[in-house]
PDB file of C-alpha atoms in Angstrom:
ATOM      1  CA  GLN A   1       2.374  13.798  -0.209  1.00  0.00           C
ATOM      2  CA  ALA A   2       2.383  10.114   0.684  1.00  0.00           C
ATOM      3  CA  GLN A   3       5.401   8.048  -0.266  1.00  0.00           C
ATOM      4  CA  LEU A   4       5.268   4.256  -0.438  1.00  0.00           C
ATOM      5  CA  VAL A   5       8.359   2.235   0.410  1.00  0.00           C
ATOM      6  CA  GLU A   6       8.231  -1.367  -0.747  1.00  0.00           C
ATOM      7  CA  SER A   7      10.458  -4.260   0.210  1.00  0.00           C
ATOM      8  CA  GLY A   8      10.593  -8.003  -0.315  1.00  0.00           C
ATOM      9  CA  GLY A   9      10.632 -10.037  -3.458  1.00  0.00           C
ATOM     10  CA  GLY A  10      13.359 -12.249  -4.805  1.00  0.00           C
ATOM     11  CA  LEU A  11      13.899 -15.621  -6.410  1.00  0.00           C
ATOM     12  CA  VAL A  12      11.902 -18.586  -5.158  1.00  0.00           C
ATOM     13  CA  GLN A  13      11.156 -22.085  -6.388  1.00  0.00           C
ATOM     14  CA  ALA A  14       7.680 -23.098  -7.475  1.00  0.00           C
ATOM     15  CA  GLY A  15       5.554 -23.963  -4.461  1.00  0.00           C
ATOM     16  CA  GLY A  16       7.470 -21.602  -2.216  1.00  0.00           C
ATOM     17  CA  SER A  17       6.367 -18.457  -0.397  1.00  0.00           C
ATOM     18  CA  LEU A  18       7.284 -14.798  -0.175  1.00  0.00           C
ATOM     19  CA  ARG A  19       5.971 -11.860   1.806  1.00  0.00           C
ATOM     20  CA  LEU A  20       6.038  -8.372   0.347  1.00  0.00           C
ATOM     21  CA  SER A  21       5.624  -5.245   2.445  1.00  0.00           C
ATOM     22  CA  CYS A  22       4.859  -1.620   1.671  1.00  0.00           C
ATOM     23  CA  ALA A  23       5.073   1.231   4.164  1.00  0.00           C
ATOM     24  CA  GLY A  24       3.005   4.354   3.633  1.00  0.00           C
ATOM     25  CA  SER A  25       1.676   7.271   5.625  1.00  0.00           C
ATOM     26  CA  GLY A  26      -1.182   7.083   8.080  1.00  0.00           C
ATOM     27  CA  ARG A  27      -2.887   9.971   6.340  1.00  0.00           C
ATOM     28  CA  THR A  28      -2.983   8.123   3.022  1.00  0.00           C
ATOM     29  CA  PHE A  29      -3.828   4.649   4.264  1.00  0.00           C
ATOM     30  CA  SER A  30      -6.531   5.794   6.660  1.00  0.00           C
ATOM     31  CA  SER A  31      -8.526   7.513   3.927  1.00  0.00           C
ATOM     32  CA  TYR A  32      -8.168   5.376   0.813  1.00  0.00           C
ATOM     33  CA  ALA A  33      -8.015   1.931  -0.705  1.00  0.00           C
ATOM     34  CA  VAL A  34      -4.719   0.056  -0.696  1.00  0.00           C
ATOM     35  CA  GLY A  35      -3.785  -2.690  -3.109  1.00  0.00           C
ATOM     36  CA  TRP A  36      -1.227  -4.718  -4.998  1.00  0.00           C
ATOM     37  CA  PHE A  37      -0.647  -4.978  -8.728  1.00  0.00           C
ATOM     38  CA  ARG A  38       1.874  -6.841 -10.825  1.00  0.00           C
ATOM     39  CA  GLN A  39       3.315  -6.562 -14.299  1.00  0.00           C
ATOM     40  CA  ALA A  40       5.043  -9.322 -16.212  1.00  0.00           C
ATOM     41  CA  PRO A  41       7.258  -8.697 -19.245  1.00  0.00           C
ATOM     42  CA  GLY A  42       5.171  -7.897 -22.301  1.00  0.00           C
ATOM     43  CA  LYS A  43       1.917  -7.766 -20.335  1.00  0.00           C
ATOM     44  CA  GLU A  44      -0.315  -5.055 -18.938  1.00  0.00           C
ATOM     45  CA  ARG A  45      -0.415  -4.176 -15.269  1.00  0.00           C
ATOM     46  CA  GLU A  46      -2.606  -6.710 -13.485  1.00  0.00           C
ATOM     47  CA  PHE A  47      -4.709  -6.358 -10.359  1.00  0.00           C
ATOM     48  CA  VAL A  48      -3.799  -8.697  -7.510  1.00  0.00           C
ATOM     49  CA  ALA A  49      -5.627  -7.645  -4.328  1.00  0.00           C
ATOM     50  CA  ALA A  50      -7.042  -4.586  -2.562  1.00  0.00           C
ATOM     51  CA  PHE A  51      -8.970  -3.406   0.487  1.00  0.00           C
ATOM     52  CA  MET A  52      -9.956  -0.234   2.299  1.00  0.00           C
ATOM     53  CA  TRP A  53      -7.385   0.633   4.926  1.00  0.00           C
ATOM     54  CA  SER A  54     -10.143   1.551   7.375  1.00  0.00           C
ATOM     55  CA  GLY A  55     -11.731  -1.876   6.999  1.00  0.00           C
ATOM     56  CA  GLY A  56     -14.201  -3.709   4.823  1.00  0.00           C
ATOM     57  CA  SER A  57     -14.186  -6.351   2.142  1.00  0.00           C
ATOM     58  CA  THR A  58     -11.015  -7.649   0.568  1.00  0.00           C
ATOM     59  CA  TYR A  59     -10.848  -8.425  -3.135  1.00  0.00           C
ATOM     60  CA  TYR A  60      -8.536 -10.784  -4.995  1.00  0.00           C
ATOM     61  CA  ALA A  61      -7.879 -11.592  -8.599  1.00  0.00           C
ATOM     62  CA  ASN A  62      -9.125 -15.046  -9.514  1.00  0.00           C
ATOM     63  CA  SER A  63      -5.603 -16.084 -10.420  1.00  0.00           C
ATOM     64  CA  VAL A  64      -4.383 -15.638  -6.835  1.00  0.00           C
ATOM     65  CA  LYS A  65      -7.417 -16.550  -4.723  1.00  0.00           C
ATOM     66  CA  GLY A  66      -6.574 -19.117  -2.095  1.00  0.00           C
ATOM     67  CA  ARG A  67      -2.846 -18.507  -2.496  1.00  0.00           C
ATOM     68  CA  PHE A  68      -2.263 -14.809  -1.740  1.00  0.00           C
ATOM     69  CA  THR A  69      -3.365 -12.783   1.270  1.00  0.00           C
ATOM     70  CA  ILE A  70      -3.350  -9.012   1.700  1.00  0.00           C
ATOM     71  CA  PHE A  71      -3.292  -7.654   5.238  1.00  0.00           C
ATOM     72  CA  ARG A  72      -2.196  -4.660   7.245  1.00  0.00           C
ATOM     73  CA  ALA A  73      -0.243  -3.667  10.326  1.00  0.00           C
ATOM     74  CA  THR A  74      -2.156  -0.535  11.213  1.00  0.00           C
ATOM     75  CA  ALA A  75       0.215   0.857  13.830  1.00  0.00           C
ATOM     76  CA  LYS A  76       3.130   0.442  11.426  1.00  0.00           C
ATOM     77  CA  ASN A  77       1.266   1.916   8.441  1.00  0.00           C
ATOM     78  CA  THR A  78       2.304  -1.128   6.457  1.00  0.00           C
ATOM     79  CA  VAL A  79       0.461  -3.360   4.024  1.00  0.00           C
ATOM     80  CA  TYR A  80       1.638  -6.880   3.229  1.00  0.00           C
ATOM     81  CA  LEU A  81       1.117  -9.409   0.494  1.00  0.00           C
ATOM     82  CA  GLN A  82       1.667 -12.978   1.620  1.00  0.00           C
ATOM     83  CA  MET A  83       2.226 -15.178  -1.424  1.00  0.00           C
ATOM     84  CA  ASN A  84       2.032 -18.940  -1.014  1.00  0.00           C
ATOM     85  CA  SER A  85       2.115 -21.824  -3.471  1.00  0.00           C
ATOM     86  CA  LEU A  86       3.910 -19.645  -5.971  1.00  0.00           C
ATOM     87  CA  LYS A  87       3.847 -20.598  -9.636  1.00  0.00           C
ATOM     88  CA  PRO A  88       6.152 -19.592 -12.495  1.00  0.00           C
ATOM     89  CA  GLU A  89       3.291 -17.543 -13.948  1.00  0.00           C
ATOM     90  CA  ASP A  90       3.407 -15.368 -10.814  1.00  0.00           C
ATOM     91  CA  THR A  91       6.739 -13.999 -12.005  1.00  0.00           C
ATOM     92  CA  ALA A  92       6.380 -10.222 -12.318  1.00  0.00           C
ATOM     93  CA  VAL A  93       7.285  -6.893 -10.816  1.00  0.00           C
ATOM     94  CA  TYR A  94       4.930  -6.324  -7.896  1.00  0.00           C
ATOM     95  CA  TYR A  95       3.736  -2.846  -6.921  1.00  0.00           C
ATOM     96  CA  CYS A  96       1.789  -1.570  -3.944  1.00  0.00           C
ATOM     97  CA  ALA A  97      -0.687   1.222  -4.554  1.00  0.00           C
ATOM     98  CA  ALA A  98      -2.828   3.595  -2.527  1.00  0.00           C
ATOM     99  CA  GLY A  99      -5.146   6.545  -2.895  1.00  0.00           C
ATOM    100  CA  ALA A 100      -8.120   5.073  -4.745  1.00  0.00           C
ATOM    101  CA  GLN A 101     -11.608   5.926  -3.536  1.00  0.00           C
ATOM    102  CA  ALA A 102     -12.553   2.248  -3.508  1.00  0.00           C
ATOM    103  CA  PRO A 103     -10.673  -1.083  -3.712  1.00  0.00           C
ATOM    104  CA  THR A 104     -10.887  -1.120  -7.478  1.00  0.00           C
ATOM    105  CA  SER A 105      -8.969  -3.264  -9.942  1.00  0.00           C
ATOM    106  CA  ARG A 106      -8.505  -0.212 -12.164  1.00  0.00           C
ATOM    107  CA  TYR A 107      -4.912   0.845 -11.653  1.00  0.00           C
ATOM    108  CA  GLY A 108      -5.596   4.344 -12.965  1.00  0.00           C
ATOM    109  CA  GLN A 109      -7.635   5.097  -9.846  1.00  0.00           C
ATOM    110  CA  TYR A 110      -4.637   4.790  -7.523  1.00  0.00           C
ATOM    111  CA  ASP A 111      -2.595   7.923  -6.889  1.00  0.00           C
ATOM    112  CA  TYR A 112       0.460   6.537  -5.096  1.00  0.00           C
ATOM    113  CA  TRP A 113       2.755   3.648  -5.950  1.00  0.00           C
ATOM    114  CA  GLY A 114       5.701   1.790  -4.560  1.00  0.00           C
ATOM    115  CA  GLN A 115       8.917   1.394  -6.499  1.00  0.00           C
ATOM    116  CA  GLY A 116       8.203  -2.208  -7.447  1.00  0.00           C
ATOM    117  CA  THR A 117       9.823  -5.461  -6.385  1.00  0.00           C
ATOM    118  CA  GLN A 118      10.839  -8.270  -8.708  1.00  0.00           C
ATOM    119  CA  VAL A 119       9.397 -11.679  -7.909  1.00  0.00           C
ATOM    120  CA  THR A 120      10.801 -14.574  -9.908  1.00  0.00           C
ATOM    121  CA  VAL A 121       9.440 -18.092  -9.510  1.00  0.00           C
ATOM    122  CA  SER A 122      11.501 -20.885 -11.016  1.00  0.00           C
ATOM    123  CA  SER A 123      10.144 -24.231 -12.175  1.00  0.00           C
TER     124      SER A 123
END
């Protein structure tokens, strides 16, 4: 079925920016919710942002509102996460996800995942 290919991430200083991307299939993205999650060492997987690929409301975790933006390039079947004003507490492995019936924060509802990209924010 659908396979997600994620790229981006790296080491950045506090206050800097990064853009993550995740390429999927048109069949998957056109029918389901797409989102981003992250997981820091010793912590549970955390919801970041999500939306329906076909359109609709976009949802963000309170911790990233005003700093992160999720958006799509429909023709390229790619979803992005633009991360601005990065903080050390944003350090985590970031994953894209797809296949949920709604843009839920419950990670168990997503069927497909990217491989994960390490984002490290230094002080």
